[in-house]
Each structure stands twice: as C-alpha cells, then as structure tokens.
Amino acid sequence: GGIITQTPKFLIGQEGQKLTLKCQQNFNHDTMYWYRQDSGKGLRLIYYSITENDLQKGDLSEGYDASREKKSSFSLTVTSAQKNEMAVFLCASSIQQASAETLYFGSGTRLTVL
Amino acid sequence: GEQVEQLPSILRVQEGSSASINCTYENSASNYFPWYKQEPGENPKLIIDIRSNMERKQTQGLIVLLDKKAKRFSLHITDTQPGDSAMYFCAARKASSGSWQLIFGSGTQLTVMP
C-alpha cells in the first residue's frame, strides 16, 4: 500500500499572506487533486494534474495556484489568504484519469487565517 | 459548474434501522458514481461505487441504486451500527476538457444512536 502525506497539518496565516500547502504520494499514481472542504459544502475541486507538469483548473481555482513539480508531489498556493477563512484542504491521487476512479485522500491541511 | 445535490445533510437513526441518502446530478453523460465515508478526524475513503451500466449494487450491508432517467442515485445502509456514524459524500464523474472530474455532494452527517 501507499500513503499520501500532506504538510503542514495545521497552517495559520495572516490576511493577504501567500501560503503554500504540500502533498506527496508514493502510490506512483498519475493523477493528483486538491480539494477544499468547508462545513456544509462538501468537497470542491480546486486544481488537478493528470501527469507531471500538467495542470487543470477545477471549479474553485480562483485565488489559488498549483504546481506538479514531479509525479509524486503536487503543491497548492493560496495567493492571498482571506481574513477569517477556515477550511480543510485535501490532497488526493488516483492511478490514472481514464479508467481507475478511486481517489486516495491525504489527512488534510487545516487552514486558519487570522 | 456542475452540481451534485445531496440530501439530507443531517441524518439520525436508531441502531439496527436503515439509513438512506439521496443524490441527484445534472450531466447525463456522468458514468461513475462513488460513495465516500469520512470518519471524524479521518480522510474520506471509498466504500462503494456504481457505474452507469448498472442499476443496483450491494456489498456488506451497503446498497447503491442508480436511476439514470431521473439522474438520481442513492446509498442505503441496512442494519446500521454505531460504527456507521460518519460523514458520507456522494460523487458523480463528469468529463471536462478531455479528462474527468469527480464532483462531490455537500455531505450527509449520519449519527447512529444506540
């Protein structure tokens, strides 16, 4: 089995700050995702990447950048943190887009903006 | 963006009874419908899924039904136990610019009371 590691687990930022969240997977999966989880709103897709150096926007991409530096890692940047923002950011991976559908999630990064 | 509606948002049932969660989707081209369970403090995990060429699937006390005409799918948990208490998310897969995205519902918080 593999594992998805998200760092940091907890992230506290200031309004307007640029914040970066990191995700590593050792499944050797092709596709990686960033989802945002807000209470009462489920999981919303921010960015995903089908393969190394690929980047695709989800429905919630505004205000974020992402980078797939290598197959095993996918980072997400909050370009300007919003005051009182609180959410959990979940990274996930899957074998490949076309056929395999199961997403394996990391344990999340909990963001608080003061 | 595409929506997946999930109801109810909160569900409380007595131990041993059944629990049902319903989801509707918009895109008739959606062909894959997974269900994820997220226990407190944990990451979401796939528990059961159904493809568009099926109407019913059952595994270990879980039943999923798919009505493509109505664009509706549902999860039924029979003989609920306290360990079934968790957040449940439905999702529908949609095509997007040559790749696929999973669109999640807003979640159902299930509590099984002893």
CSV table of C-alpha atoms in Angstrom, one decimal, chain B residues 55-94:
chain,number,residue,atom,x,y,z
B,55,GLU,CA,-28.9,-0.1,-11.6
B,56,ARG,CA,-28.1,-1.8,-8.3
B,57,LYS,CA,-25.0,-2.9,-6.4
B,58,GLN,CA,-24.7,-4.4,-3.0
B,59,THR,CA,-21.8,-5.1,-0.7
B,60,GLN,CA,-21.5,-5.7,3.1
B,61,GLY,CA,-24.7,-4.1,4.2
B,62,LEU,CA,-24.5,-1.3,1.6
B,63,ILE,CA,-26.8,-0.9,-1.3
B,64,VAL,CA,-26.5,1.7,-4.1
B,65,LEU,CA,-29.2,2.3,-6.6
B,66,LEU,CA,-28.9,4.3,-9.8
B,67,ASP,CA,-31.8,5.8,-11.8
B,68,LYS,CA,-30.2,7.3,-15.0
B,69,LYS,CA,-33.5,8.6,-16.3
B,70,ALA,CA,-34.1,10.6,-13.2
B,71,LYS,CA,-30.4,11.3,-12.8
B,72,ARG,CA,-30.6,10.1,-9.2
B,73,PHE,CA,-28.6,7.7,-7.1
B,74,SER,CA,-28.8,6.6,-3.5
B,75,LEU,CA,-27.0,4.8,-0.7
B,76,HIS,CA,-28.8,2.6,1.7
B,77,ILE,CA,-27.2,1.3,4.8
B,78,THR,CA,-29.1,-1.7,6.2
B,79,ASP,CA,-28.9,-2.7,9.9
B,80,THR,CA,-26.9,0.4,11.0
B,81,GLN,CA,-24.3,0.2,13.7
B,82,PRO,CA,-22.7,3.0,15.8
B,83,GLY,CA,-19.6,2.4,13.6
B,84,ASP,CA,-21.6,3.7,10.6
B,85,SER,CA,-21.7,7.1,12.2
B,86,ALA,CA,-19.7,9.4,9.9
B,87,MET,CA,-19.9,11.9,7.1
B,88,TYR,CA,-20.9,10.4,3.7
B,89,PHE,CA,-20.3,12.0,0.4
B,90,CYS,CA,-21.7,11.0,-3.0
B,91,ALA,CA,-20.0,12.0,-6.2
B,92,ALA,CA,-20.5,11.9,-9.9
B,93,ARG,CA,-17.8,11.8,-12.6
B,94,LYS,CA,-18.1,14.2,-15.4
